[in-house]
Amino acid sequence: MAELRRQLQETLADTGEIDRLQAEYEAYRETVPEDQLKTFDYKHRAFWRRWYFWVAVVIVVVLSVAIGGTGNETSTNSSSSNMASTPQKEEFDDKDYVGKTFQEAYDKLKVENKLGKIYIDNDMDGRVDRTEQVLDDTKAGMDYRVTAASANYDSSMLKIESVDLNVDTKTHIDSVAKQEANEQAGRDSFNAIYQACNSYGEQQFPYGYDPHWVTGTIQEPIRQDDGSFYTKLRADVSNAFGAKREATVECFTQGDKDSQTVTGFNVY
């Protein structure tokens, strides 16, 4: 109470209001007869000196604190309740399956009771469930690897009901990876192969050698199993008499992306 009174008086003092009111009060008080001063002073007390003013202030402050605290608590409890009651979607990570053997993934899903359908990559019949076939092949010693996995959620879209797997044999996966690596090596060495094959063709056909690298390439440069490179394309060749004909050229080279040497050159 005393603190609130002090703060209010300080506020009024800052504005000079108290000084003005006090001066007016004293000037008017001098005109009041002496026998009426006691009654005058009682009736003209400043509002902040009246007991009911401070009772009202205390009530307002107490109510404000109580309402504010209850509101915050209610808001906090409501937020916590909403977070706790909001269903969370079951997370799925295909890395839990991709790259593993079929048997590992199959056993995991069987234990979790979430085994879906099994598809074989590049199946001639499309997306057909091949679970029984893959199980039989695996028992016979074929090594299948998981290449993709996808989750099937229930009607609420929150809980995973099953997981479908795509599989392929390790032999085929390795073969595809090797093919892609060899094709990439050919692309990386294209400029060196282009220069080496053109230079050799011009030496073999000094009267005219015009390779069709853009429109007549049959086989893009590709690295072979022995590390050499093979290219096949069409070219126009001319003889000493000016006769021109279209021919097929096979160019074999050895080297890297910076330099290639022709090791074989067939024209027919």
XYZ file of C-alpha atoms in Angstrom:
268
model
C 0.000 0.000 0.000
C 2.700 2.452 1.028
C 4.690 1.594 -2.076
C 1.723 2.187 -4.398
C 1.038 5.533 -2.711
C 4.648 6.549 -3.122
C 4.687 5.627 -6.818
C 1.495 7.610 -7.491
C 2.818 10.654 -5.682
C 6.070 10.466 -7.624
C 4.154 10.317 -10.898
C 2.096 13.355 -10.062
C 5.177 15.200 -8.811
C 6.905 14.589 -12.136
C 4.147 16.469 -13.928
C 4.036 19.358 -11.414
C 0.402 18.582 -10.721
C 0.814 18.303 -6.958
C 2.497 21.738 -6.704
C -0.289 23.405 -8.645
C -3.073 21.744 -6.682
C -1.363 22.498 -3.394
C -0.970 26.222 -4.254
C -4.645 26.511 -5.239
C -5.709 24.700 -2.091
C -3.646 26.978 0.215
C -4.922 30.160 -1.494
C -8.539 29.103 -1.159
C -8.042 27.848 2.416
C -7.007 31.324 3.559
C -10.496 32.587 2.743
C -12.178 30.035 4.995
C -13.154 31.177 8.546
C -10.985 29.658 11.243
C -13.851 27.845 12.964
C -14.638 26.050 9.663
C -11.068 24.985 8.747
C -11.313 21.505 10.254
C -14.432 20.718 8.268
C -12.952 22.308 5.116
C -9.713 20.314 5.346
C -11.620 17.064 5.760
C -13.853 17.713 2.757
C -11.044 18.901 0.506
C -8.459 16.207 1.061
C -6.584 15.078 -2.094
C -8.208 11.985 -3.655
C -5.031 9.928 -3.146
C -5.298 10.602 0.599
C -8.755 9.079 0.886
C -8.875 5.516 2.222
C -11.369 4.174 -0.331
C -9.074 5.233 -3.215
C -6.287 2.960 -2.003
C -8.717 0.137 -1.302
C -9.854 0.382 -4.945
C -6.226 0.420 -6.166
C -5.393 -2.698 -4.143
C -8.466 -4.529 -5.469
C -7.605 -3.664 -9.082
C -3.981 -4.785 -8.666
C -4.942 -8.065 -6.975
C -7.537 -8.848 -9.656
C -5.089 -8.048 -12.473
C -2.426 -10.360 -11.049
C -4.931 -13.139 -10.442
C -6.481 -12.934 -13.923
C -3.082 -12.685 -15.651
C -1.673 -15.668 -13.794
C -4.717 -17.803 -14.500
C -4.666 -16.870 -18.177
C -1.027 -17.807 -18.599
C -1.500 -21.060 -16.728
C -4.564 -21.917 -18.789
C -2.739 -21.092 -22.031
C 0.277 -23.179 -21.027
C -1.851 -26.120 -19.957
C -3.893 -25.889 -23.162
C -0.758 -25.847 -25.363
C 0.754 -28.797 -23.506
C -2.502 -30.709 -23.771
C -2.768 -30.056 -27.520
C 0.800 -31.212 -28.148
C 0.268 -34.345 -26.103
C -3.029 -35.218 -27.810
C -1.955 -34.538 -31.438
C -1.215 -37.892 -33.136
C 2.266 -38.146 -34.611
C 2.864 -39.716 -38.039
C 5.078 -42.786 -37.924
C 8.334 -41.970 -39.678
C 9.717 -44.083 -42.522
C 13.295 -44.218 -43.768
C 14.031 -46.372 -46.805
C 17.692 -46.487 -45.731
C 16.581 -49.110 -43.212
C 16.125 -51.480 -46.155
C 17.878 -50.289 -49.327
C 21.209 -52.039 -49.870
C 20.438 -54.883 -47.485
C 20.009 -58.458 -48.605
C 16.467 -59.524 -49.286
C 16.662 -62.015 -46.435
C 17.660 -59.324 -43.912
C 14.838 -57.008 -44.962
C 12.340 -59.873 -45.141
C 13.167 -61.102 -41.628
C 12.921 -57.554 -40.208
C 9.487 -56.965 -41.738
C 8.197 -60.364 -40.666
C 9.156 -59.652 -37.057
C 7.446 -56.236 -37.232
C 4.447 -57.780 -39.039
C 4.772 -55.182 -41.813
C 5.705 -57.286 -44.834
C 4.082 -55.908 -47.970
C 4.675 -56.899 -51.575
C 7.966 -57.837 -53.224
C 8.678 -56.564 -56.726
C 11.571 -57.461 -59.037
C 13.228 -54.592 -60.914
C 12.612 -54.543 -64.674
C 9.995 -57.286 -64.411
C 8.672 -58.086 -67.884
C 5.153 -58.357 -66.443
C 5.299 -55.019 -64.655
C 4.645 -54.574 -60.934
C 3.646 -58.080 -59.951
C 4.055 -59.419 -56.424
C 6.961 -61.879 -56.628
C 7.281 -62.745 -52.954
C 7.078 -66.527 -53.429
C 9.464 -66.508 -56.394
C 12.070 -64.411 -54.564
C 11.783 -66.631 -51.483
C 12.298 -69.756 -53.606
C 15.238 -68.197 -55.492
C 16.826 -67.109 -52.212
C 16.535 -70.618 -50.794
C 18.219 -71.855 -53.974
C 21.187 -69.555 -53.323
C 20.348 -66.514 -55.447
C 21.499 -63.260 -53.839
C 18.804 -60.597 -54.031
C 19.405 -57.052 -52.768
C 16.812 -54.402 -51.883
C 16.932 -51.495 -54.356
C 13.909 -49.525 -53.128
C 11.378 -49.512 -50.291
C 8.056 -47.708 -49.803
C 5.644 -47.527 -46.876
C 1.892 -48.108 -46.992
C 0.005 -46.134 -44.319
C -3.368 -46.917 -42.788
C -6.515 -44.866 -43.414
C -5.423 -42.245 -40.900
C -2.127 -41.807 -42.792
C -0.340 -41.965 -39.427
C 0.554 -45.610 -38.887
C 2.591 -47.793 -41.267
C 0.683 -50.954 -42.130
C 3.189 -52.536 -44.493
C 6.373 -51.944 -46.478
C 6.848 -52.893 -50.142
C 10.297 -53.832 -51.436
C 11.935 -53.717 -54.861
C 14.730 -56.226 -55.318
C 17.273 -57.243 -57.928
C 20.015 -59.836 -58.059
C 23.425 -58.698 -56.887
C 24.910 -60.013 -60.148
C 22.683 -57.720 -62.200
C 23.180 -54.769 -59.883
C 26.968 -55.120 -60.165
C 26.711 -55.490 -63.937
C 24.635 -52.311 -64.288
C 27.009 -50.396 -62.004
C 29.989 -51.560 -64.049
C 28.296 -50.606 -67.315
C 27.508 -47.137 -65.988
C 31.090 -46.681 -64.802
C 32.451 -47.715 -68.211
C 30.087 -45.346 -70.010
C 31.126 -42.517 -67.728
C 34.788 -43.253 -68.390
C 34.061 -43.051 -72.115
C 32.376 -39.664 -71.712
C 35.276 -38.402 -69.619
C 37.782 -39.463 -72.324
C 35.695 -38.400 -75.330
C 37.872 -35.464 -76.440
C 41.072 -37.516 -76.382
C 39.389 -40.422 -78.238
C 37.873 -38.028 -80.785
C 41.254 -36.529 -81.632
C 43.067 -39.878 -81.749
C 40.489 -41.619 -83.992
C 40.175 -38.628 -86.351
C 43.919 -38.303 -86.717
C 44.342 -42.020 -87.441
C 41.456 -42.026 -89.952
C 42.974 -39.113 -91.840
C 46.258 -41.025 -92.078
C 44.484 -44.127 -93.425
C 42.394 -42.159 -95.904
C 44.478 -39.172 -97.009
C 42.145 -38.474 -99.932
C 39.147 -37.973 -97.727
C 37.973 -38.971 -94.267
C 34.795 -37.415 -92.837
C 33.531 -39.067 -89.604
C 29.924 -38.455 -88.568
C 30.307 -38.116 -84.815
C 26.992 -36.308 -84.364
C 24.619 -38.107 -86.721
C 26.455 -41.361 -87.342
C 27.655 -42.599 -83.972
C 26.658 -46.228 -83.440
C 28.486 -46.790 -80.177
C 29.576 -43.912 -77.978
C 33.116 -44.268 -76.614
C 33.035 -46.847 -73.831
C 35.662 -48.476 -71.644
C 35.958 -52.232 -72.053
C 36.799 -54.874 -69.468
C 40.496 -54.793 -70.369
C 40.638 -51.018 -69.840
C 40.780 -50.085 -73.534
C 38.126 -47.939 -75.240
C 35.845 -48.819 -78.132
C 33.971 -46.486 -80.517
C 31.840 -47.254 -83.544
C 30.535 -44.705 -86.043
C 29.842 -44.006 -89.700
C 32.192 -41.987 -91.898
C 32.589 -40.945 -95.535
C 35.902 -42.129 -97.016
C 37.410 -41.326 -100.417
C 40.079 -43.105 -102.498
C 42.771 -41.722 -104.792
C 40.319 -41.534 -107.687
C 37.917 -39.311 -105.733
C 35.327 -42.036 -105.235
C 33.476 -41.515 -101.963
C 31.588 -44.120 -100.010
C 29.967 -44.386 -96.584
C 31.714 -46.820 -94.283
C 31.463 -48.149 -90.739
C 34.485 -47.426 -88.549
C 35.510 -49.227 -85.372
C 38.192 -47.418 -83.412
C 40.020 -49.029 -80.476
C 42.136 -46.839 -78.220
C 44.160 -47.020 -75.042
C 44.835 -44.219 -72.583
C 43.073 -41.809 -70.259
C 40.983 -38.635 -70.490
C 44.012 -36.554 -71.489
C 45.603 -38.744 -74.126
C 44.566 -41.755 -76.232
C 46.470 -43.954 -78.686
C 44.776 -45.950 -81.447
C 45.398 -49.707 -81.051
C 42.912 -50.933 -83.672
C 41.053 -49.397 -86.607
C 38.561 -51.336 -88.749
C 36.736 -49.888 -91.772
C 34.104 -51.826 -93.712
